Amino acid sequence: MPNKRFLPIISALTLSIFVVSCNSATKTVDEEATPQSSLTLLNVKSEVSSQIESLAKQYTSETGIPVNVLNVAAGVDAQATLKGYYLSDQMPDIIACEASGFANWEGLLTDLSDQEWTKRTDASYIDPTYGVLGFPYTTEAIGLAYNSDILSKCGITPSDINNPDSLKTAFETINSKKSELGLTAVIAYCAEPNDVGWSSGNHIFGTYLDSGLQRNDTTFIDLLNKGGQLDDERFSAFADMISMFNEYSDPAILTESAYDDQVNGFASGKYAFITQGSWIGATMTGDAADDYATAGNFEVGMLPYCFMNGQDTILTSAPSWWAIPKEGNVEEAKAFLQWCSEDSAQKILVEEAGFISPFTDCKYIASDPFAPVISSYISAGKTSSWHWQEMPAGLGQNGLSFAFFKFANGELDKDSFINEVKTITSDWYSKL
C-alpha cells in the first residue's frame, strides 16, 4: 500500500492528471499479468524510447528477466505520472528523477551506496541524508565550447588557455582576425532573461559556484545558501569574465531571445566560442546539420570557465537519474542497474541512444560532437559538479538572470553588477 505520509503532497490536480499521464506511457503495469521476477522501468526521455526498449530486451536475453518499459511522452509531467502510479499502487521498480524530483520521494528510495558501479562514476545523485539515490545513465557538460578550426587558424592551443590572462589573450587574438576569418563575433553569449534566463542564471552562474572544484566541494553553494552570500574575490574574478563576454559577444543576440540563433550561428562557424553546454551537439547534428556541414563539420572542444588561476574542470552532471523505490522489486532492480553500468548495456546506451557515458571505464563514445572531449575530462577526473541545482527554485532563471541582462545592456558596470547580484540573492533568501 502507498506510504501514508506521502499522501498529503498529492493534490487533487495530480489526481486528475493521472488518467492522462498514465495513458501517455506506451505500456502499463498489470499486477496479475506481471510476475514478481519482472521489472518495470520508467523512461522519461521519449526521444530514445526505442533504444531503451532495446536495452530492456537485451537484459531479458541475457538474464531471462522481463523488463517492462513505461515511456512517458514528451511534454508530460513525469513526476505527476509517477505520483499517479504511486497512488494506484503500481509504482515502477525503477523510476526517473531530475534533481528537484527527489524531494517528492523523501525516505522512500533505496540507498545504493554499497553498489559496485558507484566506484566508477562521479555523477551519482547523492542525498546528504539518504546516501546514493540516483543511477546516472547519461551525462551533460557545461564548459566554454569552442570551434577547434578557428582556434587553430589563430595559432591558439586550447590547452594553453588555463587562466584569465590566457583566456583574454585568446579573445583579443581572435577578435583581431575576425574579418579575415569571416566571424560575426568572438563568442555567442546570450543574456536575455525571460526565455534564456536559465542559461545565465543557472548554468553560467553555476560556473562561479563550481569551476575548478572537486565534485564534493560545496564551499560556494554552502555560502550562497547561508542567506545569499558571495565570495567577494571569486565573484569579482567571475564578473571580469562576464564583462569580457559582454564586450566580445554578438550584439544581435546578447540581450535578445535568441537561443536558436546563438546555437545555429555557432554551428555555422560564425563564432569561435559559445556559452552553451554539450546538449547543443544534438542540434548541430540534427536541425542545424546542413549549416554544420557547410561549415566543415568542424571539431569542437570545451574549455574550463577559467576566471581564476588553477581552474581546470568542466561541470558535468546527469540531467536525470534512475532510482529504486523501497517497496518495489529492489534486488532485481539493483542487479539491472549494475548491468546497465557494464559493457553490453553501455554499448546500447552510448552507440544506439547516443548518451555520453558517466562511467570512467566505458570504452564506447557517442557520435555527438562533444562526446570525445567530455569523455576525456571524465576519464581524467577533471570534472566539477552542478551545485546550482541546490539553489532555491527560481533564483537563477527568475532572479539572477536579470542582473546578467542589465550588465549586458549597459545598465550596470562591474561593481554595480556585483551589488545587484548580492541584493537579489539576499532578498531571495530573506523570503524563504
Tab-separated table of C-alpha atoms in Angstrom:
chain	number	residue	atom	x	y	z
A	1	MET	CA	0.000	0.000	0.000
A	2	PRO	CA	1.177	3.586	-0.531
A	3	ASN	CA	3.160	5.166	2.291
A	4	LYS	CA	0.551	7.290	4.067
A	5	ARG	CA	2.955	10.098	4.972
A	6	PHE	CA	3.382	10.875	1.279
A	7	LEU	CA	-0.295	11.225	0.512
A	8	PRO	CA	-0.742	14.830	1.742
A	9	ILE	CA	1.556	16.134	-1.013
A	10	ILE	CA	-0.638	14.633	-3.709
A	11	SER	CA	-3.008	17.341	-4.855
A	12	ALA	CA	-6.386	16.989	-6.481
A	13	LEU	CA	-4.780	18.329	-9.650
A	14	THR	CA	-2.296	15.488	-9.633
A	15	LEU	CA	-5.121	13.011	-9.310
A	16	SER	CA	-6.803	14.440	-12.384
A	17	ILE	CA	-3.530	14.333	-14.289
A	18	PHE	CA	-3.124	10.660	-13.511
A	19	VAL	CA	-5.680	9.488	-16.054
A	20	VAL	CA	-3.946	11.354	-18.858
A	21	SER	CA	-0.367	10.816	-17.765
A	22	CYS	CA	-0.703	7.076	-17.280
A	23	ASN	CA	-2.149	6.817	-20.761
A	24	SER	CA	0.966	8.607	-22.047
A	25	ALA	CA	3.073	5.562	-21.278
A	26	THR	CA	3.337	3.099	-24.133
A	27	LYS	CA	2.813	0.212	-21.722
A	28	THR	CA	1.031	-0.096	-18.399
A	29	VAL	CA	1.564	-2.295	-15.397
A	30	ASP	CA	-0.869	-5.177	-14.844
A	31	GLU	CA	-0.174	-6.694	-11.444
A	32	GLU	CA	-1.825	-10.016	-12.289
A	33	ALA	CA	-0.047	-10.371	-15.645
A	34	THR	CA	3.372	-9.171	-14.445
A	35	PRO	CA	5.320	-11.795	-12.498
A	36	GLN	CA	7.207	-10.678	-9.380
A	37	SER	CA	10.552	-11.540	-11.044
A	38	SER	CA	9.974	-8.997	-13.797
A	39	LEU	CA	10.916	-5.308	-13.658
A	40	THR	CA	9.228	-2.057	-14.632
A	41	LEU	CA	11.326	0.931	-15.688
A	42	LEU	CA	10.097	4.491	-16.202
A	43	ASN	CA	11.763	6.188	-19.184
A	44	VAL	CA	11.349	9.984	-19.339
A	45	LYS	CA	13.460	10.501	-22.464
A	46	SER	CA	10.874	9.819	-25.133
A	47	GLU	CA	13.314	10.589	-27.948
A	48	VAL	CA	15.170	7.348	-27.173
A	49	SER	CA	12.215	5.137	-26.269
A	50	SER	CA	13.080	2.511	-28.895
A	51	GLN	CA	16.671	2.357	-27.651
A	52	ILE	CA	15.558	1.881	-24.052
A	53	GLU	CA	13.236	-0.864	-25.256
A	54	SER	CA	16.283	-2.429	-26.929
A	55	LEU	CA	18.151	-2.182	-23.640
A	56	ALA	CA	15.330	-3.984	-21.855
A	57	LYS	CA	15.234	-6.751	-24.466
A	58	GLN	CA	18.986	-7.262	-24.197
A	59	TYR	CA	18.730	-7.643	-20.430
A	60	THR	CA	15.957	-10.189	-20.847
A	61	SER	CA	18.046	-12.029	-23.418
A	62	GLU	CA	20.983	-12.265	-21.037
A	63	THR	CA	19.122	-12.920	-17.772
A	64	GLY	CA	15.668	-14.223	-18.675
A	65	ILE	CA	14.084	-11.464	-16.581
A	66	PRO	CA	11.443	-9.389	-18.412
A	67	VAL	CA	11.738	-5.599	-18.236
A	68	ASN	CA	8.581	-3.617	-18.940
A	69	VAL	CA	9.445	-0.076	-20.120
A	70	LEU	CA	6.965	2.704	-19.317
A	71	ASN	CA	7.631	5.522	-21.774
A	72	VAL	CA	6.449	8.991	-20.740
A	73	ALA	CA	5.542	11.111	-23.753
A	74	ALA	CA	7.364	14.366	-24.423
A	75	GLY	CA	5.767	17.293	-22.599
A	76	VAL	CA	4.062	15.138	-19.972
A	77	ASP	CA	4.924	15.876	-16.329
A	78	ALA	CA	6.935	12.816	-15.322
A	79	GLN	CA	6.572	13.484	-11.594
A	80	ALA	CA	2.801	13.763	-11.919
A	81	THR	CA	2.853	10.471	-13.810
A	82	LEU	CA	4.858	8.870	-11.023
A	83	LYS	CA	2.507	10.167	-8.351
A	84	GLY	CA	-0.352	8.605	-10.271
A	85	TYR	CA	1.393	5.234	-10.342
A	86	TYR	CA	2.132	5.606	-6.646
A	87	LEU	CA	-1.497	6.240	-5.722
A	88	SER	CA	-2.673	3.259	-7.736
A	89	ASP	CA	-0.073	1.020	-6.050
A	90	GLN	CA	1.617	0.424	-9.425
A	91	MET	CA	4.892	2.191	-8.732
A	92	PRO	CA	7.627	1.166	-11.217
A	93	ASP	CA	10.587	-0.754	-9.827
A	94	ILE	CA	12.917	1.856	-11.329
A	95	ILE	CA	11.843	5.483	-11.628
A	96	ALA	CA	13.434	8.568	-13.197
A	97	CYS	CA	14.020	11.844	-11.337
A	98	GLU	CA	15.628	15.178	-12.033
A	99	ALA	CA	17.481	16.715	-9.088
A	100	SER	CA	14.434	18.596	-7.843
A	101	GLY	CA	12.242	15.497	-8.166
A	102	PHE	CA	13.984	13.533	-5.415
A	103	ALA	CA	12.363	15.717	-2.761
A	104	ASN	CA	8.999	14.207	-3.731
A	105	TRP	CA	10.154	10.778	-2.556
A	106	GLU	CA	11.956	11.592	0.675
A	107	GLY	CA	12.641	8.429	2.646
A	108	LEU	CA	11.010	6.213	0.026
A	109	LEU	CA	14.029	5.423	-2.163
A	110	THR	CA	16.719	2.763	-1.784
A	111	ASP	CA	20.229	3.759	-0.713
A	112	LEU	CA	22.584	2.464	-3.417
A	113	SER	CA	25.837	3.477	-1.717
A	114	ASP	CA	27.057	-0.115	-1.492
A	115	GLN	CA	26.690	-0.816	-5.221
A	116	GLU	CA	29.855	-1.543	-7.228
A	117	TRP	CA	29.011	0.889	-10.040
A	118	THR	CA	29.211	3.854	-7.658
A	119	LYS	CA	33.005	3.449	-7.660
A	120	ARG	CA	33.198	4.040	-11.414
A	121	THR	CA	31.314	7.306	-11.765
A	122	ASP	CA	31.315	10.789	-10.260
A	123	ALA	CA	27.781	11.507	-11.426
A	124	SER	CA	25.626	9.618	-8.901
A	125	TYR	CA	22.817	11.563	-7.229
A	126	ILE	CA	23.833	11.753	-3.574
A	127	ASP	CA	21.485	12.913	-0.849
A	128	PRO	CA	23.294	14.092	2.310
A	129	THR	CA	20.803	12.225	4.488
A	130	TYR	CA	19.820	9.155	2.494
A	131	GLY	CA	23.015	8.360	0.556
A	132	VAL	CA	23.341	7.474	-3.128
A	133	LEU	CA	19.819	7.526	-4.522
A	134	GLY	CA	20.321	8.039	-8.268
A	135	PHE	CA	21.984	5.988	-11.017
A	136	PRO	CA	23.365	8.189	-13.840
A	137	TYR	CA	22.638	6.844	-17.299
A	138	THR	CA	23.957	9.810	-19.273
A	139	THR	CA	25.860	12.975	-18.574
A	140	GLU	CA	25.861	16.544	-19.877
A	141	ALA	CA	28.568	19.152	-19.578
A	142	ILE	CA	28.815	22.885	-19.030
A	143	GLY	CA	32.022	24.374	-20.383
A	144	LEU	CA	33.164	27.113	-22.710
A	145	ALA	CA	32.573	25.349	-26.022
A	146	TYR	CA	34.817	26.268	-28.942
A	147	ASN	CA	35.376	25.744	-32.656
A	148	SER	CA	38.743	23.991	-32.960
A	149	ASP	CA	39.265	25.127	-36.559
A	150	ILE	CA	39.033	28.795	-35.620
A	151	LEU	CA	41.437	28.463	-32.705
A	152	SER	CA	43.875	26.566	-34.916
A	153	LYS	CA	43.773	29.261	-37.618
A	154	CYS	CA	44.590	31.823	-34.938
A	155	GLY	CA	47.535	29.794	-33.659
A	156	ILE	CA	45.831	29.160	-30.331
A	157	THR	CA	46.403	25.890	-28.487
A	158	PRO	CA	43.320	25.198	-26.327
A	159	SER	CA	45.326	23.582	-23.527
A	160	ASP	CA	47.258	26.849	-23.154
A	161	ILE	CA	44.053	28.643	-22.140
A	162	ASN	CA	44.116	27.905	-18.434
A	163	ASN	CA	43.763	31.214	-16.594
A	164	PRO	CA	42.108	34.639	-17.008
A	165	ASP	CA	45.060	36.194	-18.803
A	166	SER	CA	45.369	33.459	-21.424
A	167	LEU	CA	41.594	33.495	-21.970
A	168	LYS	CA	41.661	37.259	-22.516
A	169	THR	CA	44.623	36.955	-24.904
A	170	ALA	CA	42.754	34.312	-26.928
A	171	PHE	CA	39.699	36.581	-27.207
A	172	GLU	CA	41.823	39.523	-28.298
A	173	THR	CA	43.699	37.437	-30.872
A	174	ILE	CA	40.542	36.039	-32.417
A	175	ASN	CA	38.904	39.459	-32.440
A	176	SER	CA	41.863	40.905	-34.365
A	177	LYS	CA	41.398	38.240	-37.050
A	178	LYS	CA	37.596	38.367	-37.063
A	179	SER	CA	37.239	39.875	-40.559
A	180	GLU	CA	39.669	37.550	-42.301
A	181	LEU	CA	38.062	34.549	-40.636
A	182	GLY	CA	34.557	35.683	-41.560
A	183	LEU	CA	33.403	35.696	-37.928
A	184	THR	CA	30.401	37.617	-36.668
A	185	ALA	CA	31.827	37.764	-33.147
A	186	VAL	CA	34.331	36.027	-30.906
A	187	ILE	CA	31.668	34.487	-28.657
A	188	ALA	CA	27.963	33.725	-28.755
A	189	TYR	CA	26.758	34.785	-25.320
A	190	CYS	CA	23.076	35.467	-24.680
A	191	ALA	CA	21.927	37.220	-21.501
A	192	GLU	CA	18.222	37.642	-22.335
A	193	PRO	CA	16.373	36.847	-19.069
A	194	ASN	CA	12.805	35.870	-19.907
A	195	ASP	CA	13.315	32.993	-22.351
A	196	VAL	CA	17.019	32.193	-21.967
A	197	GLY	CA	17.450	33.141	-18.309
A	198	TRP	CA	18.214	29.541	-17.388
A	199	SER	CA	21.490	29.893	-19.305
A	200	SER	CA	22.991	32.854	-17.437
A	201	GLY	CA	21.099	32.488	-14.161
A	202	ASN	CA	21.697	28.754	-13.698
A	203	HIS	CA	24.416	27.393	-15.972
A	204	ILE	CA	26.811	30.328	-16.208
A	205	PHE	CA	26.291	31.389	-12.581
A	206	GLY	CA	26.881	27.717	-11.789
A	207	THR	CA	30.452	28.067	-13.031
A	208	TYR	CA	31.037	30.639	-10.273
A	209	LEU	CA	29.836	28.042	-7.774
A	210	ASP	CA	31.868	25.086	-9.045
A	211	SER	CA	34.561	25.828	-11.615
A	212	GLY	CA	37.864	24.236	-10.573
A	213	LEU	CA	36.437	22.479	-7.510
A	214	GLN	CA	36.378	18.822	-6.567
A	215	ARG	CA	32.935	17.329	-7.147
A	216	ASN	CA	32.192	17.094	-3.428
A	217	ASP	CA	33.372	20.636	-2.658
A	218	THR	CA	30.315	22.648	-1.648
A	219	THR	CA	32.137	25.749	-0.397
A	220	PHE	CA	30.376	28.326	-2.537
A	221	ILE	CA	26.914	26.796	-2.723
A	222	ASP	CA	27.023	26.480	1.083
A	223	LEU	CA	27.988	30.141	1.340
A	224	LEU	CA	25.185	31.126	-1.034
A	225	ASN	CA	22.673	29.084	0.918
A	226	LYS	CA	23.637	30.980	4.079
A	227	GLY	CA	21.424	33.911	3.245
A	228	GLY	CA	22.661	34.543	-0.274
A	229	GLN	CA	26.317	35.298	0.448
A	230	LEU	CA	29.037	35.509	-2.225
A	231	ASP	CA	32.804	35.133	-2.004
A	232	ASP	CA	33.993	38.626	-2.931
A	233	GLU	CA	37.334	37.682	-4.518
A	234	ARG	CA	35.938	34.787	-6.533
A	235	PHE	CA	32.838	36.632	-7.707
A	236	SER	CA	34.862	39.688	-8.712
A	237	ALA	CA	37.027	37.495	-10.948
A	238	PHE	CA	33.884	35.872	-12.325
A	239	ALA	CA	32.406	39.303	-13.090
A	240	ASP	CA	35.564	40.204	-15.032
A	241	MET	CA	34.956	37.195	-17.268
A	242	ILE	CA	31.297	38.116	-17.816
A	243	SER	CA	32.377	41.666	-18.667
A	244	MET	CA	34.630	40.225	-21.358
A	245	PHE	CA	31.768	38.126	-22.713
A	246	ASN	CA	29.636	41.259	-22.928
A	247	GLU	CA	32.371	43.038	-24.876
A	248	TYR	CA	33.083	40.310	-27.404
A	249	SER	CA	29.636	38.799	-27.967
A	250	ASP	CA	27.402	39.394	-30.986
A	251	PRO	CA	25.190	42.417	-30.128
A	252	ALA	CA	22.365	40.877	-32.157
A	253	ILE	CA	21.971	38.023	-29.676
A	254	LEU	CA	23.463	39.435	-26.460
A	255	THR	CA	20.224	40.786	-24.986
A	256	GLU	CA	17.644	39.207	-27.289
A	257	SER	CA	15.666	35.964	-27.019
A	258	ALA	CA	17.973	34.289	-29.492
A	259	TYR	CA	18.812	30.752	-28.351
A	260	ASP	CA	18.279	29.264	-31.828
A	261	ASP	CA	20.351	31.995	-33.471
A	262	GLN	CA	23.042	31.500	-30.846
A	263	VAL	CA	23.346	27.765	-31.443
A	264	ASN	CA	22.818	27.843	-35.214
A	265	GLY	CA	25.363	30.647	-35.523
A	266	PHE	CA	27.954	28.569	-33.707
A	267	ALA	CA	27.130	25.529	-35.857
A	268	SER	CA	27.545	27.743	-38.934
A	269	GLY	CA	31.054	28.809	-37.900
A	270	LYS	CA	30.108	32.420	-37.076
A	271	TYR	CA	31.513	32.314	-33.547
A	272	ALA	CA	34.682	30.871	-32.004
A	273	PHE	CA	33.053	30.234	-28.612
A	274	ILE	CA	29.554	29.684	-27.249
A	275	THR	CA	28.192	29.757	-23.702
A	276	GLN	CA	26.030	26.663	-24.028
A	277	GLY	CA	26.621	23.095	-22.901
A	278	SER	CA	27.042	19.766	-24.607
A	279	TRP	CA	23.309	19.498	-25.355
A	280	ILE	CA	23.834	21.701	-28.431
A	281	GLY	CA	25.636	18.805	-30.106
A	282	ALA	CA	22.270	17.206	-30.858
A	283	THR	CA	21.160	20.399	-32.636
A	284	MET	CA	24.405	20.662	-34.576
A	285	THR	CA	23.975	17.161	-35.953
A	286	GLY	CA	20.177	17.466	-36.166
A	287	ASP	CA	18.244	20.603	-37.065
A	288	ALA	CA	21.437	22.543	-37.867
A	289	ALA	CA	23.180	19.677	-39.658
A	290	ASP	CA	23.215	21.404	-43.054
A	291	ASP	CA	24.789	24.564	-41.643
A	292	TYR	CA	27.259	22.490	-39.652
A	293	ALA	CA	28.211	20.530	-42.765
A	294	THR	CA	28.659	23.750	-44.761
A	295	ALA	CA	30.979	24.972	-42.018
A	296	GLY	CA	33.046	21.803	-42.426
A	297	ASN	CA	31.703	19.694	-39.553
A	298	PHE	CA	34.474	21.249	-37.506
A	299	GLU	CA	35.817	19.593	-34.390
A	300	VAL	CA	34.563	21.070	-31.156
A	301	GLY	CA	36.047	21.247	-27.694
A	302	MET	CA	35.385	22.647	-24.252
A	303	LEU	CA	37.489	24.864	-22.037
A	304	PRO	CA	37.053	25.298	-18.315
A	305	TYR	CA	35.498	28.628	-17.368
A	306	CYS	CA	38.921	29.695	-16.057
A	307	PHE	CA	38.148	33.056	-14.465
A	308	MET	CA	40.752	32.294	-11.775
A	309	ASN	CA	44.115	30.533	-11.877
A	310	GLY	CA	44.078	26.771	-11.466
A	311	GLN	CA	40.546	26.149	-12.712
A	312	ASP	CA	40.907	23.088	-14.936
A	313	THR	CA	37.483	21.424	-14.801
A	314	ILE	CA	34.274	21.472	-16.761
A	315	LEU	CA	30.941	20.974	-14.973
A	316	THR	CA	29.222	17.651	-15.616
A	317	SER	CA	26.107	16.015	-14.288
A	318	ALA	CA	23.398	13.603	-15.170
A	319	PRO	CA	20.299	15.606	-16.220
A	320	SER	CA	18.207	12.932	-14.525
A	321	TRP	CA	18.787	9.649	-12.714
A	322	TRP	CA	17.228	6.217	-12.289
A	323	ALA	CA	16.219	5.418	-8.704
A	324	ILE	CA	14.718	2.420	-6.905
A	325	PRO	CA	11.641	2.760	-4.649
A	326	LYS	CA	11.917	0.721	-1.449
A	327	GLU	CA	8.566	-1.001	-1.947
A	328	GLY	CA	9.380	-2.433	-5.375
A	329	ASN	CA	11.438	-5.358	-6.625
A	330	VAL	CA	14.565	-3.891	-5.068
A	331	GLU	CA	17.162	-6.622	-5.502
A	332	GLU	CA	16.315	-7.279	-9.153
A	333	ALA	CA	16.310	-3.544	-9.806
A	334	LYS	CA	19.776	-3.257	-8.244
A	335	ALA	CA	21.014	-6.054	-10.483
A	336	PHE	CA	19.593	-4.316	-13.551
A	337	LEU	CA	21.314	-1.018	-12.728
A	338	GLN	CA	24.600	-2.814	-12.133
A	339	TRP	CA	24.223	-4.450	-15.564
A	340	CYS	CA	23.444	-1.051	-17.093
A	341	SER	CA	26.861	0.177	-15.951
A	342	GLU	CA	28.609	-2.686	-17.737
A	343	ASP	CA	29.698	-3.424	-21.281
A	344	SER	CA	26.688	-4.703	-23.224
A	345	ALA	CA	24.328	-2.112	-21.759
A	346	GLN	CA	26.830	0.711	-22.192
A	347	LYS	CA	27.173	-0.205	-25.853
A	348	ILE	CA	23.423	0.259	-26.361
A	349	LEU	CA	23.156	3.420	-24.254
A	350	VAL	CA	26.121	5.085	-25.945
A	351	GLU	CA	26.122	3.816	-29.522
A	352	GLU	CA	22.365	3.465	-30.021
A	353	ALA	CA	20.851	6.035	-27.636
A	354	GLY	CA	23.716	8.494	-28.160
A	355	PHE	CA	24.271	9.017	-24.442
A	356	ILE	CA	27.600	10.210	-23.086
A	357	SER	CA	28.605	7.631	-20.513
A	358	PRO	CA	29.234	8.832	-16.955
A	359	PHE	CA	31.351	5.742	-16.233
A	360	THR	CA	35.122	6.112	-16.276
A	361	ASP	CA	35.780	2.682	-17.775
A	362	CYS	CA	33.291	2.863	-20.653
A	363	LYS	CA	35.035	2.119	-23.959
A	364	TYR	CA	32.254	3.441	-26.202
A	365	ILE	CA	31.942	7.022	-27.444
A	366	ALA	CA	28.714	8.547	-28.737
A	367	SER	CA	28.508	10.173	-32.164
A	368	ASP	CA	27.704	13.520	-30.524
A	369	PRO	CA	30.469	16.004	-31.465
A	370	PHE	CA	31.084	16.810	-27.788
A	371	ALA	CA	31.293	13.192	-26.647
A	372	PRO	CA	35.071	12.682	-27.050
A	373	VAL	CA	36.035	15.797	-25.116
A	374	ILE	CA	33.578	15.118	-22.292
A	375	SER	CA	34.733	11.512	-22.048
A	376	SER	CA	38.327	12.698	-21.807
A	377	TYR	CA	37.510	15.087	-18.948
A	378	ILE	CA	35.595	12.349	-17.122
A	379	SER	CA	38.393	9.809	-17.579
A	380	ALA	CA	40.953	12.343	-16.325
A	381	GLY	CA	38.833	13.153	-13.269
A	382	LYS	CA	38.680	16.811	-14.322
A	383	THR	CA	35.015	17.487	-13.665
A	384	SER	CA	33.115	19.575	-11.131
A	385	SER	CA	29.502	19.201	-10.071
A	386	TRP	CA	26.288	21.127	-10.815
A	387	HIS	CA	25.620	22.652	-7.406
A	388	TRP	CA	23.418	25.325	-8.981
A	389	GLN	CA	20.763	22.627	-8.765
A	390	GLU	CA	20.795	23.179	-4.995
A	391	MET	CA	19.846	26.863	-5.250
A	392	PRO	CA	16.294	27.804	-4.249
A	393	ALA	CA	13.801	27.203	-7.043
A	394	GLY	CA	13.620	30.122	-9.456
A	395	LEU	CA	16.595	32.072	-8.107
A	396	GLY	CA	18.682	31.590	-11.242
A	397	GLN	CA	16.143	31.957	-14.009
A	398	ASN	CA	13.776	34.416	-12.371
A	399	GLY	CA	16.249	36.395	-10.297
A	400	LEU	CA	19.944	36.319	-11.173
A	401	SER	CA	19.354	36.323	-14.933
A	402	PHE	CA	18.069	39.906	-14.743
A	403	ALA	CA	21.358	41.082	-13.248
A	404	PHE	CA	23.238	39.462	-16.143
A	405	PHE	CA	20.850	41.178	-18.558
A	406	LYS	CA	21.370	44.622	-17.036
A	407	PHE	CA	25.144	44.085	-17.080
A	408	ALA	CA	24.967	43.091	-20.750
A	409	ASN	CA	22.822	46.047	-21.870
A	410	GLY	CA	24.972	48.605	-20.084
A	411	GLU	CA	22.652	49.471	-17.204
A	412	LEU	CA	25.244	48.161	-14.751
A	413	ASP	CA	29.025	48.359	-14.596
A	414	LYS	CA	31.067	45.611	-12.928
A	415	ASP	CA	30.722	46.909	-9.368
A	416	SER	CA	27.011	47.568	-9.821
A	417	PHE	CA	26.549	44.083	-11.268
A	418	ILE	CA	28.181	42.558	-8.189
A	419	ASN	CA	25.987	44.624	-5.879
A	420	GLU	CA	22.878	43.774	-7.895
A	421	VAL	CA	23.575	40.053	-7.583
A	422	LYS	CA	24.141	40.425	-3.842
A	423	THR	CA	20.853	42.295	-3.499
A	424	ILE	CA	18.950	39.678	-5.488
A	425	THR	CA	20.367	36.746	-3.532
A	426	SER	CA	19.964	38.309	-0.083
A	427	ASP	CA	16.386	39.365	-0.833
A	428	TRP	CA	15.529	35.960	-2.281
A	429	TYR	CA	16.778	34.075	0.780
A	430	SER	CA	15.115	36.502	3.180
A	431	LYS	CA	11.746	35.481	1.744
A	432	LEU	CA	12.236	31.722	2.033
